[in-house]
């Protein structure tokens, strides 16, 4: 299958400190690539470079065969989402979701159809007239997700979007993302420091460490790699289990 996102020899430094060191990888269309990395490993920097929010020192980024390097963020057909929902406090749920479409001056009938469909899919239809401050953390994240999907980005860049949520809400949002991704055929990069989340969310998985990105041919290969941390995690739970016997 042809690659949809292609990154070649991408590097980025801040001063004398290298953060990304000749990263090369690809993402197939309609796939989510999970990128696991510790805090400070360069995950956010990578997404911001792809989104055009930071410039690379060198390398090439192609999306659907088009070179993105000289394109401003608004022309890259990407949306960058973080754990900070950044909803407009003076707009209700429906208008927050519609915001990007109104900015693009889409016809009112098209806006209504797209927004209502998303509200139903994201289980927000009963909250359409609520203001952001009236919503739970999970509901606010759904609204931010809907606002991103409304403009039909070619690529979603998700920067630990659920990390501020409690465990139950986080699990619910993970399931929601997987369902929407399948329904809409989304292509995404999902970065996280959670080993479990990386395994759950990705069709493919990679590890960002020491400025280099290591991709895996299979989930089994990732699990068997000592660098992934899976072995240490298994050993920990076995030790807990043994201590309780």
C-alpha atoms as a printed R data frame, in Angstrom:
    type eleno elety resid chain resno       x       y      z
1   ATOM     1    CA   UNK     A     1   0.000   0.000  0.000
2   ATOM     2    CA   UNK     A     2   1.251   3.506 -0.876
3   ATOM     3    CA   UNK     A     3   2.406   5.693  2.010
4   ATOM     4    CA   UNK     A     4   0.171   8.663  2.794
5   ATOM     5    CA   UNK     A     5   2.589  10.520  5.090
6   ATOM     6    CA   UNK     A     6   6.301  10.243  4.325
7   ATOM     7    CA   UNK     A     7   8.997  11.729  6.552
8   ATOM     8    CA   UNK     A     8  12.605  11.553  5.378
9   ATOM     9    CA   UNK     A     9  15.790  12.442  7.292
10  ATOM    10    CA   UNK     A    10  13.989  14.968  9.489
11  ATOM    11    CA   UNK     A    11  16.165  16.799 12.031
12  ATOM    12    CA   UNK     A    12  15.512  19.560 14.526
13  ATOM    13    CA   UNK     A    13  17.743  21.149 17.150
14  ATOM    14    CA   UNK     A    14  17.228  23.901 19.675
15  ATOM    15    CA   UNK     A    15  20.531  25.705 19.915
16  ATOM    16    CA   UNK     A    16  23.211  23.051 20.318
17  ATOM    17    CA   UNK     A    17  20.742  20.433 21.590
18  ATOM    18    CA   UNK     A    18  19.514  17.959 18.941
19  ATOM    19    CA   UNK     A    19  15.902  16.872 19.516
20  ATOM    20    CA   UNK     A    20  15.090  14.996 16.303
21  ATOM    21    CA   UNK     A    21  17.945  13.205 14.554
22  ATOM    22    CA   UNK     A    22  17.341  12.130 10.941
23  ATOM    23    CA   UNK     A    23  13.903  10.638 11.477
24  ATOM    24    CA   UNK     A    24  12.466   8.636  8.585
25  ATOM    25    CA   UNK     A    25   9.110   6.860  8.660
26  ATOM    26    CA   UNK     A    26   5.783   6.607  6.835
27  ATOM    27    CA   UNK     A    27   2.105   6.187  7.642
28  ATOM    28    CA   UNK     A    28  -0.314   4.319  5.394
29  ATOM    29    CA   UNK     A    29  -3.653   5.889  4.484
30  ATOM    30    CA   UNK     A    30  -6.400   5.373  7.096
31  ATOM    31    CA   UNK     A    31  -3.849   4.107  9.647
32  ATOM    32    CA   UNK     A    32  -2.937   5.512 13.045
33  ATOM    33    CA   UNK     A    33   0.742   5.392 13.956
34  ATOM    34    CA   UNK     A    34   1.306   5.371 17.723
35  ATOM    35    CA   UNK     A    35   4.565   6.971 18.790
36  ATOM    36    CA   UNK     A    36   5.681   6.075 22.303
37  ATOM    37    CA   UNK     A    37   8.188   8.287 24.055
38  ATOM    38    CA   UNK     A    38   9.086   9.648 27.448
39  ATOM    39    CA   UNK     A    39   8.580  13.290 28.383
40  ATOM    40    CA   UNK     A    40  11.222  15.367 26.628
41  ATOM    41    CA   UNK     A    41  11.827  12.768 23.925
42  ATOM    42    CA   UNK     A    42  10.752  15.128 21.125
43  ATOM    43    CA   UNK     A    43   7.209  13.875 20.495
44  ATOM    44    CA   UNK     A    44   5.636  17.324 20.585
45  ATOM    45    CA   UNK     A    45   8.442  18.794 18.493
46  ATOM    46    CA   UNK     A    46   7.872  16.155 15.815
47  ATOM    47    CA   UNK     A    47   4.157  16.900 15.567
48  ATOM    48    CA   UNK     A    48   4.717  20.653 15.494
49  ATOM    49    CA   UNK     A    49   7.263  20.321 12.688
50  ATOM    50    CA   UNK     A    50   4.820  18.222 10.634
51  ATOM    51    CA   UNK     A    51   2.042  20.750 11.352
52  ATOM    52    CA   UNK     A    52   4.292  23.624 10.275
53  ATOM    53    CA   UNK     A    53   4.297  25.231 13.724
54  ATOM    54    CA   UNK     A    54   8.073  24.710 13.924
55  ATOM    55    CA   UNK     A    55  10.554  24.618 11.076
56  ATOM    56    CA   UNK     A    56  12.842  21.629 10.544
57  ATOM    57    CA   UNK     A    57  16.592  22.055 10.225
58  ATOM    58    CA   UNK     A    58  16.594  19.579  7.365
59  ATOM    59    CA   UNK     A    59  14.561  16.736  5.920
60  ATOM    60    CA   UNK     A    60  11.432  16.324  3.885
61  ATOM    61    CA   UNK     A    61   7.753  15.821  4.674
62  ATOM    62    CA   UNK     A    62   5.259  14.651  2.068
63  ATOM    63    CA   UNK     A    63   1.525  14.264  2.514
64  ATOM    64    CA   UNK     A    64  -0.315  12.406 -0.221
65  ATOM    65    CA   UNK     A    65   2.720  12.969 -2.442
66  ATOM    66    CA   UNK     A    66   2.847  16.742 -1.860
67  ATOM    67    CA   UNK     A    67   5.917  18.366 -0.309
68  ATOM    68    CA   UNK     A    68   4.939  20.295  2.832
69  ATOM    69    CA   UNK     A    69   8.228  21.939  3.688
70  ATOM    70    CA   UNK     A    70   7.481  25.397  2.273
71  ATOM    71    CA   UNK     A    71   3.769  25.411  3.065
72  ATOM    72    CA   UNK     A    72   2.352  27.437  5.964
73  ATOM    73    CA   UNK     A    73   0.323  25.552  8.620
74  ATOM    74    CA   UNK     A    74  -3.053  26.553  7.166
75  ATOM    75    CA   UNK     A    75  -2.169  24.956  3.836
76  ATOM    76    CA   UNK     A    76  -0.924  21.608  5.167
77  ATOM    77    CA   UNK     A    77  -4.360  19.975  5.665
78  ATOM    78    CA   UNK     A    78  -3.335  18.908  9.163
79  ATOM    79    CA   UNK     A    79  -4.934  19.513 12.558
80  ATOM    80    CA   UNK     A    80  -2.869  19.458 15.744
81  ATOM    81    CA   UNK     A    81  -4.709  18.460 18.946
82  ATOM    82    CA   UNK     A    82  -3.383  18.452 22.516
83  ATOM    83    CA   UNK     A    83  -4.833  17.782 25.961
84  ATOM    84    CA   UNK     A    84  -5.702  21.504 26.101
85  ATOM    85    CA   UNK     A    85  -9.044  21.743 24.304
86  ATOM    86    CA   UNK     A    86  -8.831  25.523 23.717
87  ATOM    87    CA   UNK     A    87 -12.568  25.853 23.166
88  ATOM    88    CA   UNK     A    88 -14.019  29.313 22.674
89  ATOM    89    CA   UNK     A    89 -15.691  30.123 26.014
90  ATOM    90    CA   UNK     A    90 -18.262  32.468 24.423
91  ATOM    91    CA   UNK     A    91 -19.501  29.826 21.937
92  ATOM    92    CA   UNK     A    92 -21.742  26.860 22.715
93  ATOM    93    CA   UNK     A    93 -20.912  23.288 21.730
94  ATOM    94    CA   UNK     A    94 -22.562  23.532 18.328
95  ATOM    95    CA   UNK     A    95 -20.805  26.765 17.378
96  ATOM    96    CA   UNK     A    96 -17.425  25.542 18.621
97  ATOM    97    CA   UNK     A    97 -17.712  22.547 16.301
98  ATOM    98    CA   UNK     A    98 -18.871  24.787 13.446
99  ATOM    99    CA   UNK     A    99 -16.112  27.364 13.905
100 ATOM   100    CA   UNK     A   100 -13.649  26.070 11.309
101 ATOM   101    CA   UNK     A   101 -16.364  25.692  8.700
102 ATOM   102    CA   UNK     A   102 -17.595  29.246  9.271
103 ATOM   103    CA   UNK     A   103 -14.025  30.489  8.979
104 ATOM   104    CA   UNK     A   104 -13.856  28.792  5.581
105 ATOM   105    CA   UNK     A   105 -17.210  30.400  4.613
106 ATOM   106    CA   UNK     A   106 -18.914  27.104  3.876
107 ATOM   107    CA   UNK     A   107 -22.642  27.228  2.987
108 ATOM   108    CA   UNK     A   108 -24.942  27.292  5.996
109 ATOM   109    CA   UNK     A   109 -26.756  24.106  4.945
110 ATOM   110    CA   UNK     A   110 -23.435  22.227  4.659
111 ATOM   111    CA   UNK     A   111 -22.343  23.500  8.083
112 ATOM   112    CA   UNK     A   112 -25.613  22.326  9.661
113 ATOM   113    CA   UNK     A   113 -25.375  18.821  8.148
114 ATOM   114    CA   UNK     A   114 -21.706  18.329  9.079
115 ATOM   115    CA   UNK     A   115 -22.108  19.635 12.638
116 ATOM   116    CA   UNK     A   116 -25.273  17.679 13.428
117 ATOM   117    CA   UNK     A   117 -23.734  14.475 12.092
118 ATOM   118    CA   UNK     A   118 -20.638  14.969 14.225
119 ATOM   119    CA   UNK     A   119 -22.615  15.825 17.350
120 ATOM   120    CA   UNK     A   120 -24.565  12.597 16.993
121 ATOM   121    CA   UNK     A   121 -21.455  10.531 16.321
122 ATOM   122    CA   UNK     A   122 -19.599  12.067 19.284
123 ATOM   123    CA   UNK     A   123 -22.601  11.631 21.602
124 ATOM   124    CA   UNK     A   124 -22.900  15.386 22.071
125 ATOM   125    CA   UNK     A   125 -26.344  15.978 20.541
126 ATOM   126    CA   UNK     A   126 -27.957  16.507 23.948
127 ATOM   127    CA   UNK     A   127 -25.268  19.060 24.878
128 ATOM   128    CA   UNK     A   128 -25.319  21.195 21.728
129 ATOM   129    CA   UNK     A   129 -26.464  24.370 23.528
130 ATOM   130    CA   UNK     A   130 -24.152  24.057 26.522
131 ATOM   131    CA   UNK     A   131 -21.192  26.365 27.027
132 ATOM   132    CA   UNK     A   132 -17.690  24.887 27.527
133 ATOM   133    CA   UNK     A   133 -17.685  25.649 31.268
134 ATOM   134    CA   UNK     A   134 -20.788  23.469 31.652
135 ATOM   135    CA   UNK     A   135 -19.049  20.386 30.248
136 ATOM   136    CA   UNK     A   136 -16.927  17.665 31.797
137 ATOM   137    CA   UNK     A   137 -13.320  17.191 30.725
138 ATOM   138    CA   UNK     A   138 -14.231  14.289 28.457
139 ATOM   139    CA   UNK     A   139 -17.072  16.242 26.868
140 ATOM   140    CA   UNK     A   140 -14.783  19.209 26.179
141 ATOM   141    CA   UNK     A   141 -12.297  16.881 24.523
142 ATOM   142    CA   UNK     A   142 -15.096  15.505 22.332
143 ATOM   143    CA   UNK     A   143 -16.029  19.013 21.253
144 ATOM   144    CA   UNK     A   144 -12.398  19.759 20.357
145 ATOM   145    CA   UNK     A   145 -12.277  16.497 18.443
146 ATOM   146    CA   UNK     A   146 -15.462  17.411 16.589
147 ATOM   147    CA   UNK     A   147 -14.123  20.848 15.683
148 ATOM   148    CA   UNK     A   148 -11.035  19.194 14.219
149 ATOM   149    CA   UNK     A   149 -13.007  16.616 12.229
150 ATOM   150    CA   UNK     A   150 -15.463  19.177 10.861
151 ATOM   151    CA   UNK     A   151 -12.845  20.634  8.500
152 ATOM   152    CA   UNK     A   152 -11.931  17.163  7.215
153 ATOM   153    CA   UNK     A   153  -8.157  17.272  7.775
154 ATOM   154    CA   UNK     A   154  -6.014  14.922  5.729
155 ATOM   155    CA   UNK     A   155  -3.924  14.158  8.815
156 ATOM   156    CA   UNK     A   156  -4.691  14.350 12.540
157 ATOM   157    CA   UNK     A   157  -1.765  15.029 14.875
158 ATOM   158    CA   UNK     A   158  -2.687  14.010 18.419
159 ATOM   159    CA   UNK     A   159  -0.338  15.112 21.197
160 ATOM   160    CA   UNK     A   160  -1.292  13.057 24.278
161 ATOM   161    CA   UNK     A   161  -4.893  14.292 23.899
162 ATOM   162    CA   UNK     A   162  -6.352  12.213 26.746
163 ATOM   163    CA   UNK     A   163  -3.550  12.443 29.317
164 ATOM   164    CA   UNK     A   164  -5.355  14.952 31.575
165 ATOM   165    CA   UNK     A   165  -8.485  12.787 31.868
166 ATOM   166    CA   UNK     A   166  -9.278  10.319 34.642
167 ATOM   167    CA   UNK     A   167  -8.756   6.638 33.864
168 ATOM   168    CA   UNK     A   168 -12.410   5.833 33.099
169 ATOM   169    CA   UNK     A   169 -12.927   8.886 30.864
170 ATOM   170    CA   UNK     A   170  -9.614   8.253 29.137
171 ATOM   171    CA   UNK     A   171 -10.632   4.688 28.287
172 ATOM   172    CA   UNK     A   172 -13.966   5.967 26.954
173 ATOM   173    CA   UNK     A   173 -12.202   8.553 24.751
174 ATOM   174    CA   UNK     A   174  -9.783   5.934 23.437
175 ATOM   175    CA   UNK     A   175 -12.711   3.759 22.359
176 ATOM   176    CA   UNK     A   176 -14.469   6.744 20.812
177 ATOM   177    CA   UNK     A   177 -11.370   7.710 18.833
178 ATOM   178    CA   UNK     A   178 -10.975   4.174 17.507
179 ATOM   179    CA   UNK     A   179 -14.617   4.077 16.395
180 ATOM   180    CA   UNK     A   180 -14.515   7.469 14.692
181 ATOM   181    CA   UNK     A   181 -11.185   6.664 13.047
182 ATOM   182    CA   UNK     A   182 -12.692   3.522 11.509
183 ATOM   183    CA   UNK     A   183 -15.906   5.254 10.454
184 ATOM   184    CA   UNK     A   184 -14.186   8.228  8.824
185 ATOM   185    CA   UNK     A   185 -11.076   6.468  7.517
186 ATOM   186    CA   UNK     A   186  -8.761   8.862  9.349
187 ATOM   187    CA   UNK     A   187  -4.986   8.969  9.057
188 ATOM   188    CA   UNK     A   188  -3.325  10.027 12.307
189 ATOM   189    CA   UNK     A   189  -0.190  10.263 14.398
190 ATOM   190    CA   UNK     A   190  -0.929   9.567 18.074
191 ATOM   191    CA   UNK     A   191   1.902  10.335 20.483
192 ATOM   192    CA   UNK     A   192   1.850   9.209 24.092
193 ATOM   193    CA   UNK     A   193   4.103   8.350 27.018
194 ATOM   194    CA   UNK     A   194   1.715   5.530 28.034
195 ATOM   195    CA   UNK     A   195   2.803   2.061 26.952
196 ATOM   196    CA   UNK     A   196  -0.734   0.688 27.198
197 ATOM   197    CA   UNK     A   197  -2.186   3.571 25.189
198 ATOM   198    CA   UNK     A   198   0.442   3.201 22.468
199 ATOM   199    CA   UNK     A   199  -0.475  -0.455 22.034
200 ATOM   200    CA   UNK     A   200  -4.214   0.258 22.091
201 ATOM   201    CA   UNK     A   201  -4.369   3.182 19.704
202 ATOM   202    CA   UNK     A   202  -2.065   2.330 16.840
203 ATOM   203    CA   UNK     A   203  -2.430   0.255 13.703
204 ATOM   204    CA   UNK     A   204   1.366   0.536 13.731
205 ATOM   205    CA   UNK     A   205   3.748   1.530 16.503
206 ATOM   206    CA   UNK     A   206   7.060   3.369 16.862
207 ATOM   207    CA   UNK     A   207   9.409   4.336 19.684
208 ATOM   208    CA   UNK     A   208  11.024   7.774 19.929
209 ATOM   209    CA   UNK     A   209  14.190   7.683 22.018
210 ATOM   210    CA   UNK     A   210  17.386   9.709 21.972
211 ATOM   211    CA   UNK     A   211  16.161  11.727 19.016
212 ATOM   212    CA   UNK     A   212  15.740   8.659 16.825
213 ATOM   213    CA   UNK     A   213  12.540   6.922 15.813
214 ATOM   214    CA   UNK     A   214  12.357   3.142 15.676
215 ATOM   215    CA   UNK     A   215   9.406   1.606 13.843
216 ATOM   216    CA   UNK     A   216   8.264  -1.989 14.223
217 ATOM   217    CA   UNK     A   217   7.050  -4.465 11.648
218 ATOM   218    CA   UNK     A   218   4.579  -5.961 14.120
219 ATOM   219    CA   UNK     A   219   3.200  -5.597 17.615
220 ATOM   220    CA   UNK     A   220   5.085  -8.765 18.578
221 ATOM   221    CA   UNK     A   221   8.390  -7.212 17.495
222 ATOM   222    CA   UNK     A   222   7.637  -4.164 19.650
223 ATOM   223    CA   UNK     A   223   6.720  -6.280 22.676
224 ATOM   224    CA   UNK     A   224   9.908  -8.317 22.380
225 ATOM   225    CA   UNK     A   225  12.173  -5.259 22.105
226 ATOM   226    CA   UNK     A   226  13.787  -4.538 25.528
227 ATOM   227    CA   UNK     A   227  13.724  -0.809 24.733
228 ATOM   228    CA   UNK     A   228   9.929  -0.768 24.510
229 ATOM   229    CA   UNK     A   229   9.506  -1.308 28.257
230 ATOM   230    CA   UNK     A   230   6.982  -4.107 27.861
231 ATOM   231    CA   UNK     A   231   9.261  -6.629 29.534
232 ATOM   232    CA   UNK     A   232   9.804  -4.372 32.541
233 ATOM   233    CA   UNK     A   233   6.057  -3.793 32.818
234 ATOM   234    CA   UNK     A   234   5.321  -7.530 32.750
235 ATOM   235    CA   UNK     A   235   8.029  -8.199 35.341
236 ATOM   236    CA   UNK     A   236   6.562  -5.559 37.640
237 ATOM   237    CA   UNK     A   237   3.071  -7.064 37.590
238 ATOM   238    CA   UNK     A   238   4.458 -10.565 38.045
239 ATOM   239    CA   UNK     A   239   6.371  -9.377 41.107
240 ATOM   240    CA   UNK     A   240   3.177  -7.854 42.528
241 ATOM   241    CA   UNK     A   241   1.312 -11.080 41.832
242 ATOM   242    CA   UNK     A   242   4.073 -13.098 43.491
243 ATOM   243    CA   UNK     A   243   4.088 -10.886 46.574
244 ATOM   244    CA   UNK     A   244   0.385 -11.515 47.088
245 ATOM   245    CA   UNK     A   245   0.637 -15.293 46.971
